[in-house]
Short mmCIF file of C-alpha atoms and ligand atoms in Angstrom, two decimals:
data_model
loop_
_atom_site.label_atom_id
_atom_site.label_comp_id
_atom_site.label_asym_id
_atom_site.label_seq_id
_atom_site.Cartn_x
_atom_site.Cartn_y
_atom_site.Cartn_z
CA UNK A 802 24.85 -22.33 64.91
CA UNK A 803 22.40 -24.47 62.98
CA UNK A 804 22.37 -23.72 59.30
CA UNK A 805 18.96 -22.61 58.18
CA UNK A 806 18.08 -23.01 54.54
CA UNK A 807 14.98 -21.41 53.25
CA UNK A 808 13.24 -23.22 50.46
CA UNK A 809 11.06 -20.65 48.88
CA UNK A 810 8.31 -22.05 46.79
CA UNK A 811 5.76 -19.87 44.98
CA UNK A 812 6.78 -16.95 47.12
CA UNK A 813 3.92 -14.92 48.42
CA UNK A 814 5.51 -12.17 50.49
CA UNK A 815 2.30 -11.28 52.26
CA UNK A 816 1.92 -14.83 53.48
CA UNK A 817 5.51 -15.60 54.35
CA UNK A 818 5.97 -13.20 57.21
CA UNK A 819 3.99 -15.13 59.77
CA UNK A 820 5.43 -17.44 62.35
CA UNK A 821 6.53 -20.81 61.01
CA UNK A 822 4.50 -23.90 61.71
CA UNK A 823 6.49 -26.34 63.77
CA UNK A 824 6.94 -29.89 62.49
CA UNK A 825 7.82 -32.68 64.87
CA UNK A 826 8.95 -36.14 63.80
CA UNK A 827 7.45 -39.09 65.63
CA UNK A 828 8.86 -42.62 65.59
CA UNK A 829 6.54 -45.58 65.45
CA UNK A 830 6.66 -47.29 68.79
CA UNK A 831 7.50 -44.15 70.72
CA UNK A 832 4.57 -41.93 69.91
CA UNK A 833 4.07 -40.90 73.53
CA UNK A 834 7.73 -40.03 74.03
CA UNK A 835 8.09 -38.14 70.74
CA UNK A 836 4.88 -36.18 71.13
CA UNK A 837 4.98 -35.11 74.76
CA UNK A 838 2.14 -32.99 76.01
CA UNK A 839 -0.12 -34.20 73.23
CA UNK A 840 -3.35 -35.94 74.17
CA UNK A 841 -2.57 -39.57 73.36
CA UNK A 842 -6.24 -40.55 73.24
CA UNK A 843 -6.69 -37.92 70.54
CA UNK A 844 -3.81 -39.37 68.50
CA UNK A 845 -5.21 -42.86 68.91
CA UNK A 846 -8.66 -41.68 67.84
CA UNK A 847 -7.11 -40.05 64.76
CA UNK A 848 -5.47 -43.38 63.94
CA UNK A 849 -2.01 -41.85 64.18
CA UNK A 850 0.56 -44.62 64.64
CA UNK A 851 3.56 -42.75 63.16
CA UNK A 852 3.75 -44.82 59.99
CA UNK A 853 6.14 -43.24 57.47
CA UNK A 854 4.71 -39.96 56.15
CA UNK A 855 1.54 -40.12 58.25
CA UNK A 856 0.60 -36.65 59.47
CA UNK A 857 -1.70 -35.09 62.02
CA UNK A 858 -2.08 -31.51 63.18
CA UNK A 859 -2.27 -31.08 66.95
CA UNK A 860 -2.42 -28.23 69.43
CA UNK A 861 0.98 -27.42 70.90
CA UNK A 862 1.84 -24.94 73.62
CA UNK A 863 2.66 -22.09 71.26
CA UNK A 864 0.19 -22.94 68.51
CA UNK A 865 -0.42 -25.77 66.05
CA UNK A 866 2.22 -28.46 65.62
CA UNK A 867 2.36 -30.87 62.69
CA UNK A 868 3.30 -34.36 63.76
CA UNK A 869 4.80 -36.50 61.02
CA UNK A 870 5.37 -40.25 61.24
CA UNK A 871 8.88 -41.52 60.64
CA UNK A 872 8.26 -45.25 60.85
CA UNK A 873 10.48 -47.67 62.72
CA UNK A 874 13.97 -47.18 61.43
CA UNK A 875 14.65 -43.51 60.98
CA UNK A 876 17.13 -43.12 58.16
CA UNK A 877 17.52 -40.83 55.17
CA UNK A 878 15.58 -43.08 52.79
CA UNK A 879 11.99 -42.34 53.85
CA UNK A 880 12.66 -38.62 54.18
CA UNK A 881 11.50 -37.85 50.64
CA UNK A 882 8.05 -39.17 51.45
CA UNK A 883 8.16 -37.43 54.81
CA UNK A 884 9.02 -34.13 53.12
CA UNK A 885 6.20 -34.58 50.62
CA UNK A 886 3.73 -35.37 53.39
CA UNK A 887 4.78 -32.26 55.28
CA UNK A 888 4.26 -30.11 52.18
CA UNK A 889 0.77 -31.53 51.64
CA UNK A 890 -0.31 -31.35 55.26
CA UNK A 891 0.81 -27.76 55.65
CA UNK A 892 -0.51 -26.46 52.34
CA UNK A 893 -2.79 -24.02 54.14
CA UNK A 894 0.17 -22.59 56.00
CA UNK A 895 2.50 -19.83 54.87
CA UNK A 896 5.70 -21.08 56.36
CA UNK A 897 6.81 -24.36 57.82
CA UNK A 898 10.01 -25.06 59.69
CA UNK A 899 11.40 -28.57 59.60
CA UNK A 900 14.22 -29.61 61.82
CA UNK A 901 16.02 -32.44 60.03
CA UNK A 902 18.19 -33.20 63.03
CA UNK A 903 15.11 -33.67 65.11
CA UNK A 904 13.72 -36.09 62.53
CA UNK A 905 16.82 -38.23 62.29
CA UNK A 906 18.04 -40.88 64.73
CA UNK A 907 21.62 -40.75 63.60
CA UNK A 908 23.83 -40.98 60.60
CA UNK A 909 23.25 -39.50 57.21
CA UNK A 910 22.26 -35.92 57.89
CA UNK A 911 23.11 -34.58 54.40
CA UNK A 912 21.21 -37.46 52.83
CA UNK A 913 18.19 -36.79 54.99
CA UNK A 914 18.27 -33.06 54.28
CA UNK A 915 18.50 -33.80 50.58
CA UNK A 916 15.62 -36.27 50.48
CA UNK A 917 13.45 -34.12 52.71
CA UNK A 918 14.04 -31.03 50.58
CA UNK A 919 13.31 -32.95 47.36
CA UNK A 920 10.07 -34.19 48.85
CA UNK A 921 9.03 -30.76 50.06
CA UNK A 922 9.69 -29.05 46.75
CA UNK A 923 8.48 -31.80 44.39
CA UNK A 924 5.18 -32.24 46.24
CA UNK A 925 4.64 -28.47 46.12
CA UNK A 926 4.82 -28.40 42.31
CA UNK A 927 1.80 -26.90 40.57
CA UNK A 928 1.07 -26.25 36.90
CA UNK A 929 -1.24 -23.26 36.67
CA UNK A 930 0.14 -21.39 33.70
CA UNK A 931 -3.24 -21.69 31.96
CA UNK A 932 -5.43 -20.64 34.89
CA UNK A 933 -6.78 -17.15 35.23
CA UNK A 934 -6.39 -17.41 38.96
CA UNK A 935 -3.79 -19.64 40.53
CA UNK A 936 -5.28 -22.59 42.36
CA UNK A 937 -1.89 -23.24 43.86
CA UNK A 938 -2.56 -23.67 47.53
CA UNK A 939 0.83 -25.16 48.20
CA UNK A 940 3.20 -24.18 50.91
CA UNK A 941 4.79 -20.78 50.41
CA UNK A 942 7.98 -21.29 52.29
CA UNK A 943 9.82 -24.03 54.11
CA UNK A 944 12.81 -23.62 56.32
CA UNK A 945 14.93 -26.72 56.53
CA UNK A 946 16.92 -26.64 59.75
CA UNK A 947 19.68 -29.13 59.21
CA UNK A 948 22.64 -28.31 61.38
CA UNK A 949 25.82 -26.62 60.18
CA UNK A 950 28.29 -27.82 57.62
CA UNK A 951 29.07 -27.57 53.96
CA UNK A 952 27.93 -31.12 53.24
CA UNK A 953 24.40 -30.37 54.40
CA UNK A 954 24.32 -27.09 52.49
CA UNK A 955 25.57 -28.88 49.35
CA UNK A 956 22.99 -31.62 49.78
CA UNK A 957 20.18 -29.11 50.00
CA UNK A 958 21.57 -27.27 46.98
CA UNK A 959 21.64 -30.53 45.03
CA UNK A 960 18.07 -31.28 46.05
CA UNK A 961 16.88 -27.87 44.90
CA UNK A 962 18.65 -28.28 41.56
CA UNK A 963 17.21 -31.75 41.04
CA UNK A 964 13.71 -30.58 41.92
CA UNK A 965 14.06 -27.70 39.49
CA UNK A 966 15.05 -30.09 36.69
CA UNK A 967 12.10 -32.37 37.50
CA UNK A 968 9.81 -29.33 37.43
CA UNK A 969 11.14 -28.40 33.98
CA UNK A 970 10.28 -31.89 32.74
CA UNK A 971 6.82 -31.71 34.36
CA UNK A 972 6.13 -28.29 32.80
CA UNK A 973 7.02 -29.59 29.35
CA UNK A 974 4.92 -32.74 29.77
CA UNK A 975 1.95 -30.72 31.02
CA UNK A 976 2.04 -28.19 28.18
CA UNK A 977 -0.55 -28.98 25.49
CA UNK A 978 0.61 -30.30 22.14
CA UNK A 979 -0.84 -27.33 20.28
CA UNK A 980 1.52 -25.05 22.18
CA UNK A 981 4.52 -27.29 22.73
CA UNK A 982 5.26 -27.89 19.06
CA UNK A 983 8.59 -29.42 18.02
CA UNK A 984 9.87 -25.91 17.35
CA UNK A 985 8.72 -24.67 20.76
CA UNK A 986 10.39 -27.62 22.49
CA UNK A 987 13.61 -26.91 20.59
CA UNK A 988 13.45 -23.27 21.71
CA UNK A 989 13.18 -24.38 25.35
CA UNK A 990 16.14 -26.71 24.80
CA UNK A 991 18.20 -23.86 23.33
CA UNK A 992 17.41 -21.62 26.30
CA UNK A 993 18.29 -24.35 28.78
CA UNK A 994 21.53 -25.07 26.93
CA UNK A 995 22.54 -21.41 27.20
CA UNK A 996 21.60 -21.28 30.85
CA UNK A 997 23.47 -24.43 31.85
CA UNK A 998 26.48 -24.27 29.53
CA UNK A 999 25.61 -27.07 27.12
CA UNK A 1000 26.29 -27.32 23.42
CA UNK A 1001 23.09 -27.26 21.39
CA UNK A 1002 22.45 -28.03 17.76
CA UNK A 1003 18.96 -27.99 16.28
CA UNK A 1004 18.27 -29.68 12.95
CA UNK A 1005 15.28 -28.28 11.09
CA UNK A 1006 13.34 -30.16 8.43
CA UNK A 1007 15.83 -29.36 5.71
CA UNK A 1008 18.74 -30.61 7.81
CA UNK A 1009 16.75 -33.66 8.92
CA UNK A 1010 16.11 -34.46 5.25
CA UNK A 1011 19.78 -33.94 4.40
CA UNK A 1012 20.79 -36.23 7.25
CA UNK A 1013 18.38 -38.89 6.00
CA UNK A 1014 16.41 -39.28 9.23
CA UNK A 1015 13.71 -41.21 7.38
CA UNK A 1016 11.88 -42.45 10.48
CA UNK A 1017 11.40 -38.95 11.86
CA UNK A 1018 10.38 -37.62 8.43
CA UNK A 1019 7.90 -40.45 7.95
CA UNK A 1020 6.15 -39.79 11.26
CA UNK A 1021 6.14 -36.07 10.56
CA UNK A 1022 4.62 -36.43 7.12
CA UNK A 1023 1.02 -35.96 8.25
CA UNK A 1024 1.78 -32.82 10.23
CA UNK A 1025 1.77 -29.14 9.40
CA UNK A 1026 4.37 -28.63 12.13
CA UNK A 1027 7.98 -29.13 11.08
CA UNK A 1028 10.04 -31.74 12.94
CA UNK A 1029 13.19 -30.96 14.87
CA UNK A 1030 16.17 -32.99 16.04
CA UNK A 1031 17.81 -31.46 19.09
CA UNK A 1032 21.33 -32.49 19.98
CA UNK A 1033 22.69 -31.37 23.34
CA UNK A 1034 26.25 -31.99 24.44
CA UNK A 1035 28.36 -31.64 27.52
CA UNK A 1036 32.03 -32.41 27.02
CA UNK A 1037 34.73 -31.75 29.63
CA UNK A 1038 38.45 -32.27 29.02
CA UNK A 1039 39.51 -35.91 29.35
CA UNK A 1040 36.02 -37.27 30.05
CA UNK A 1041 35.60 -40.37 32.18
CA UNK A 1042 33.22 -41.83 29.60
CA UNK A 1043 30.69 -40.94 26.94
CA UNK A 1044 27.03 -41.70 27.51
CA UNK A 1045 24.34 -40.86 24.97
CA UNK A 1046 20.76 -40.20 26.04
CA UNK A 1047 17.87 -40.48 23.62
CA UNK A 1048 14.35 -39.26 24.41
CA UNK A 1049 11.12 -39.86 22.48
CA UNK A 1050 9.70 -36.45 21.62
CA UNK A 1051 6.25 -36.97 20.13
CA UNK A 1052 4.62 -33.68 21.05
CA UNK A 1053 1.18 -35.11 20.34
CA UNK A 1054 0.29 -38.65 19.30
CA UNK A 1055 -3.05 -38.90 17.50
CA UNK A 1056 -1.99 -42.28 16.16
CA UNK A 1057 -1.81 -40.94 12.61
CA UNK A 1058 -3.98 -42.75 10.04
CA UNK A 1059 -4.16 -45.65 12.51
CA UNK A 1060 -6.01 -43.11 14.61
CA UNK A 1061 -6.57 -43.57 18.33
CA UNK A 1062 -10.03 -43.38 19.86
CA UNK A 1063 -10.55 -39.98 21.46
CA UNK A 1064 -10.27 -41.20 25.04
CA UNK A 1065 -6.88 -42.75 24.29
CA UNK A 1066 -5.65 -39.40 23.00
CA UNK A 1067 -6.40 -37.59 26.22
CA UNK A 1068 -2.90 -38.07 27.60
CA UNK A 1069 -1.06 -37.96 24.29
CA UNK A 1070 0.33 -34.47 24.83
CA UNK A 1071 2.58 -36.32 27.28
CA UNK A 1072 4.14 -38.50 24.57
CA UNK A 1073 7.28 -36.38 24.75
CA UNK A 1074 7.97 -37.24 28.39
CA UNK A 1075 11.12 -39.13 27.42
CA UNK A 1076 12.42 -36.07 25.59
CA UNK A 1077 11.53 -33.87 28.56
CA UNK A 1078 13.35 -36.16 30.98
CA UNK A 1079 16.45 -36.20 28.79
CA UNK A 1080 16.51 -32.40 28.45
CA UNK A 1081 16.03 -32.04 32.20
CA UNK A 1082 18.86 -34.44 33.00
CA UNK A 1083 21.15 -32.57 30.65
CA UNK A 1084 20.64 -29.40 32.70
CA UNK A 1085 21.99 -31.32 35.72
CA UNK A 1086 24.99 -32.92 34.04
CA UNK A 1087 27.51 -30.06 34.50
CA UNK A 1088 26.92 -30.25 38.27
CA UNK A 1089 26.26 -33.93 38.94
CA UNK A 1090 28.58 -35.51 36.36
CA UNK A 1091 31.19 -32.86 35.48
CA UNK A 1092 33.70 -35.49 34.34
CA UNK A 1093 31.32 -37.14 31.86
CA UNK A 1094 30.81 -36.52 28.21
CA UNK A 1095 27.07 -36.73 27.67
CA UNK A 1096 25.27 -36.32 24.35
CA UNK A 1097 21.51 -36.11 24.05
CA UNK A 1098 19.49 -36.80 20.92
CA UNK A 1099 15.91 -35.64 20.97
CA UNK A 1100 13.77 -36.31 17.88
CA UNK A 1101 10.66 -34.13 17.90
CA UNK A 1102 7.46 -34.33 15.88
CA UNK A 1103 3.77 -34.77 16.41
CA UNK A 1104 1.99 -37.76 14.90
CA UNK A 1105 -0.87 -36.41 12.82
CA UNK A 1106 -2.99 -37.45 9.86
CA UNK A 1107 -2.78 -34.66 7.35
CA UNK A 1108 -3.44 -35.33 3.66
CA UNK A 1109 0.07 -36.59 2.99
CA UNK A 1110 0.42 -38.65 6.16
CA UNK A 1111 2.41 -41.86 6.02
CA UNK A 1112 0.11 -44.57 4.72
CA UNK A 1113 -0.17 -48.01 6.16
CA UNK A 1114 2.20 -50.13 4.11
CA UNK A 1115 4.63 -47.31 3.36
CA UNK A 1116 8.30 -48.16 3.69
CA UNK A 1117 10.70 -45.75 5.38
CA UNK A 1118 14.48 -45.75 5.11
CA UNK A 1119 16.02 -44.90 8.47
CA UNK A 1120 19.34 -43.23 9.27
CA UNK A 1121 21.37 -46.44 9.32
CA UNK A 1122 19.92 -47.64 6.02
CA UNK A 1123 17.51 -50.19 7.44
CA UNK A 1124 14.06 -50.05 5.88
CA UNK A 1125 10.84 -50.29 7.87
CA UNK A 1126 7.38 -51.21 6.65
CA UNK A 1127 4.84 -49.14 8.58
CA UNK A 1128 1.91 -51.39 9.36
CA UNK A 1129 0.50 -49.22 12.12
CA UNK A 1130 1.17 -45.50 12.11
CA UNK A 1131 0.50 -45.47 15.86
CA UNK A 1132 3.72 -47.39 16.49
CA UNK A 1133 5.58 -44.18 15.68
CA UNK A 1134 7.91 -43.88 18.67
CA UNK A 1135 10.23 -46.63 17.49
CA UNK A 1136 10.50 -44.98 14.07
CA UNK A 1137 11.85 -41.69 15.38
CA UNK A 1138 13.99 -43.44 18.01
CA UNK A 1139 15.58 -45.61 15.31
CA UNK A 1140 17.14 -42.53 13.69
CA UNK A 1141 18.23 -41.01 17.00
CA UNK A 1142 19.80 -44.27 18.22
CA UNK A 1143 21.69 -44.59 14.94
CA UNK A 1144 23.07 -41.07 15.42
CA UNK A 1145 24.20 -41.92 18.95
CA UNK A 1146 26.00 -45.01 17.66
CA UNK A 1147 27.72 -42.94 14.94
CA UNK A 1148 29.01 -40.51 17.55
CA UNK A 1149 30.82 -43.33 19.33
CA UNK A 1150 29.04 -43.35 22.69
CA UNK A 1151 30.21 -46.01 25.20
CA UNK A 1152 26.61 -46.54 26.25
CA UNK A 1153 23.18 -45.39 25.16
CA UNK A 1154 20.09 -45.01 27.32
CA UNK A 1155 16.79 -44.20 25.66
CA UNK A 1156 13.66 -43.07 27.49
CA UNK A 1157 10.27 -43.33 25.81
CA UNK A 1158 6.54 -43.47 26.40
CA UNK A 1159 6.63 -46.35 23.96
CA UNK A 1160 3.89 -48.90 24.59
CA UNK A 1161 0.52 -49.10 26.32
CA UNK A 1162 1.39 -52.78 26.78
CA UNK A 1163 4.01 -51.77 29.35
CA UNK A 1164 1.23 -50.41 31.56
CA UNK A 1165 -0.73 -53.63 31.09
CA UNK A 1166 2.31 -55.58 32.24
CA UNK A 1167 3.67 -53.45 35.08
CA UNK A 1168 0.88 -51.09 36.06
CA UNK A 1169 0.97 -47.34 35.73
CA UNK A 1170 3.72 -46.53 38.23
CA UNK A 1171 6.55 -48.76 37.05
CA UNK A 1172 8.80 -48.38 34.02
CA UNK A 1173 10.02 -51.33 31.97
CA UNK A 1174 13.76 -51.72 31.41
CA UNK A 1175 15.19 -53.70 28.51
CA UNK A 1176 18.87 -53.89 27.68
CA UNK A 1177 21.66 -55.79 25.95
CA UNK A 1178 24.04 -55.28 28.89
CA UNK A 1179 23.74 -56.89 32.33
CA UNK A 1180 25.94 -54.47 34.26
CA UNK A 1181 24.10 -51.49 32.81
CA UNK A 1182 20.82 -53.06 33.99
CA UNK A 1183 22.26 -53.61 37.46
CA UNK A 1184 23.36 -49.98 37.71
CA UNK A 1185 20.04 -48.59 36.56
CA UNK A 1186 18.11 -50.84 38.95
CA UNK A 1187 20.34 -49.86 41.87
CA UNK A 1188 20.04 -46.15 41.12
CA UNK A 1189 16.29 -46.29 40.59
CA UNK A 1190 15.85 -47.86 44.00
CA UNK A 1191 17.97 -45.18 45.62
CA UNK A 1192 16.04 -42.31 44.07
CA UNK A 1193 12.63 -43.94 44.42
CA UNK A 1194 11.66 -44.38 40.76
CA UNK A 1195 10.15 -47.83 40.22
CA UNK A 1196 11.72 -49.76 37.35
CA UNK A 1197 11.40 -53.45 36.47
CA UNK A 1198 13.70 -55.43 34.23
CA UNK A 1199 11.95 -57.16 31.30
CA UNK A 1200 13.39 -59.67 28.83
CA UNK A 1201 13.80 -59.45 25.06
CA UNK A 1202 12.90 -63.03 24.11
CA UNK A 1203 14.77 -64.18 21.03
CA UNK A 1204 11.74 -65.89 19.48
CA UNK A 1205 9.85 -62.58 19.26
CA UNK A 1206 12.52 -61.16 16.96
CA UNK A 1207 10.95 -62.93 13.96
CA UNK A 1208 7.62 -61.20 14.65
CA UNK A 1209 9.08 -57.90 13.42
CA UNK A 1210 10.42 -59.33 10.15
CA UNK A 1211 8.76 -57.80 7.11
CA UNK A 1212 7.99 -59.51 3.81
CA UNK A 1213 9.08 -56.47 1.83
CA UNK A 1214 11.43 -54.45 4.08
CA UNK A 1215 14.10 -55.14 6.69
CA UNK A 1216 11.67 -54.68 9.56
CA UNK A 1217 7.99 -54.03 10.25
CA UNK A 1218 7.00 -51.56 12.97
CA UNK A 1219 4.15 -53.75 14.24
CA UNK A 1220 4.75 -57.19 15.66
CA UNK A 1221 2.78 -60.07 14.12
CA UNK A 1222 2.24 -61.36 17.65
CA UNK A 1223 -0.54 -60.01 19.86
CA UNK A 1224 1.67 -60.71 22.89
CA UNK A 1225 4.64 -58.91 24.42
CA UNK A 1226 4.20 -55.58 22.64
CA UNK A 1227 6.68 -53.89 24.99
CA UNK A 1228 9.29 -56.55 24.28
CA UNK A 1229 8.95 -56.55 20.49
CA UNK A 1230 9.20 -52.75 20.53
CA UNK A 1231 12.51 -53.11 22.41
CA UNK A 1232 13.68 -55.77 19.95
CA UNK A 1233 12.94 -53.28 17.19
CA UNK A 1234 15.08 -50.60 18.85
CA UNK A 1235 17.86 -53.11 19.40
CA UNK A 1236 18.30 -53.29 15.61
CA UNK A 1237 19.63 -49.73 15.70
CA UNK A 1238 22.24 -49.87 18.46
CA UNK A 1239 24.72 -52.31 16.96
CA UNK A 1240 26.91 -53.74 19.72
CA UNK A 1241 26.94 -50.62 21.86
CA UNK A 1242 25.82 -51.11 25.48
CA UNK A 1243 22.23 -49.92 25.49
CA UNK A 1244 19.27 -49.70 27.82
CA UNK A 1245 15.69 -48.81 26.96
CA UNK A 1246 13.28 -47.40 29.53
CA UNK A 1247 9.59 -47.64 28.61
CA UNK A 1248 7.97 -44.95 30.78
CA UNK A 1249 4.45 -45.06 29.28
CA UNK A 1250 3.02 -45.63 32.78
CA UNK A 1251 5.01 -43.57 35.29
CA UNK A 1252 5.59 -40.54 33.02
CA UNK A 1253 2.28 -39.16 34.16
CA UNK A 1254 -0.08 -39.69 37.02
CA UNK A 1255 -3.83 -39.37 37.47
CA UNK A 1256 -3.32 -38.63 41.16
CA UNK A 1257 -0.91 -36.88 43.50
CA UNK A 1258 0.92 -39.09 46.02
CA UNK A 1259 4.27 -38.95 47.78
CA UNK A 1260 6.48 -36.52 45.83
CA UNK A 1261 4.50 -37.17 42.64
CA UNK A 1262 1.97 -34.61 41.44
CA UNK A 1263 -0.95 -35.12 39.07
CA UNK A 1264 -0.01 -34.85 35.39
CA UNK A 1265 3.57 -35.06 34.21
CA UNK A 1266 5.84 -36.59 36.84
CA UNK A 1267 9.33 -35.99 35.48
CA UNK A 1268 9.97 -39.72 35.84
CA UNK A 1269 13.48 -40.79 34.87
CA UNK A 1270 15.27 -37.54 35.62
CA UNK A 1271 16.53 -38.67 39.01
CA UNK A 1272 17.52 -42.16 37.88
CA UNK A 1273 19.47 -40.91 34.87
CA UNK A 1274 21.15 -38.18 36.93
CA UNK A 1275 22.19 -40.77 39.51
CA UNK A 1276 23.43 -43.15 36.83
CA UNK A 1277 25.64 -40.46 35.28
CA UNK A 1278 26.87 -39.17 38.64
CA UNK A 1279 28.32 -42.58 39.55
CA UNK A 1280 29.50 -43.60 36.09
CA UNK A 1281 32.56 -45.74 35.53
CA UNK A 1282 33.71 -47.63 32.46
CA UNK A 1283 31.41 -50.56 31.69
CA UNK A 1284 32.84 -54.05 31.40
CA UNK A 1285 32.36 -55.84 28.06
CA UNK A 1286 28.81 -57.16 27.77
N1 LIG B 1828 2.48 -43.24 22.79
C1 LIG B 1828 1.92 -44.53 22.63
C2 LIG B 1828 2.13 -45.41 23.87
C3 LIG B 1828 1.36 -45.00 25.10
C4 LIG B 1828 0.10 -45.51 25.32
C5 LIG B 1828 1.92 -44.17 26.03
C6 LIG B 1828 -0.60 -45.15 26.45
C7 LIG B 1828 1.24 -43.80 27.17
C8 LIG B 1828 -0.02 -44.30 27.38
C9 LIG B 1828 2.58 -45.24 21.44
O1 LIG B 1828 2.99 -44.42 20.41
C10 LIG B 1828 1.56 -46.16 20.89
O2 LIG B 1828 0.58 -45.69 20.40
N2 LIG B 1828 1.82 -47.46 20.98
C11 LIG B 1828 0.92 -48.43 20.50
C12 LIG B 1828 1.76 -49.50 19.83
C13 LIG B 1828 0.98 -50.45 18.98
C14 LIG B 1828 0.32 -49.75 17.83
C15 LIG B 1828 1.94 -51.50 18.49
C16 LIG B 1828 0.14 -49.00 21.67
O3 LIG B 1828 0.68 -49.07 22.77
O4 LIG B 1828 -1.03 -49.32 21.49
MN1 LIG B 1829 1.45 -44.05 19.01
ZN1 LIG B 1830 3.45 -42.48 20.88
#
């Protein structure tokens, strides 16, 4: 008996009851054999060559059939894109049935079911909370037919959980800064912590002042919204290791007194994408990494220019005592991360990974779909790169050149937040962060580009992407003690 899993997305009971659209996988090179009874001249005229994720709707015996290209070598890996393509191509349809077995040559059936389901659900994401009428035309229901067995069922369950976490991150990123204030974000974090069995501690402004988080306070100074520091924890008995996650949570970045031009502010409600990714990963930890102790530190503030905003030239004293001369109030991310990284070090984490929409320069260097990775630990880099490839999040390793360190020396404080060099802004930002991690293994992901997208493609939807959730989840799921750097 094949196991049939129903992936219900945006359920619309009226629409679901129809007959399911059939999906048939077609391998490149055997189009005629895989699509029997279909007019081959028609396929040729439509340019259908069965490249991965290529789709075409054709007339079958019992009604329409969606053909989807599988490429040459039919393994689990391309199934995420295949799933996404199916969701897009059948968005006018109430119910689609996808037979994973039929799509796969051999081998990794759970893997294929997992990737396919992730693709289906992630590509069907829509953010229409603010619309009077939903413009969500996505697929109402998908049935993944994947053959029996607990491993397949577990894989589909894992995919649904992952997709839900990514959707949480996307929702947060897409919510405007006027609504997603630091307090509102902290409330979401508290709710998630309750739901998923995490410890949650929220520092308000008074507690942040008491704890001497001078970077966070300095950035918050121009705002009428209080800052928050959210700490989430998951701690099993006898943990296999302790990883700390840190996420930049600037709920809106106007630039402060070093104000951005209006066009550059358009996406700045997304400047908390690192924080969103970290919160989302934490919701997965109890399931994907139940043997790990994981602590998350999420500093939250907007960056505004009220009458008492931090002035250019002001000097802030951060959590670990280092002082920073603020020479550009728009380089605010590193100021709030400095405090959060110092807290993670104090708590004795074996490794720290921070995620931040930190520099526009990273998009100049790598384009808008690839994150920059900087680290003081080679094995940690190798693990993150390996995981990112597996989950399909593009990450590129960048250096932290020693000679740029001097460009963040200040005349009057320990550090300046703006490099004296016009070059390598992503790298000098990382060198700045490095000052706050001591000798703990640390990796920094600059997600300024891939945290949001101007277009929908593959499993990515326009707006917040939830980038980083899947890589961090994978990293934690396969964690083992790191060797000395
Ligand atoms: N949040 C921005 C970085 C950013 C830019 C993210 C574009 C996504 C898209 C960050 O706070 C910032 O403003 N960085 C400055 C740094 C500069 C002042 C050293 C930048 O990139 O221009
Ligand atoms: Mn900024
Ligand atoms: Zn910013």
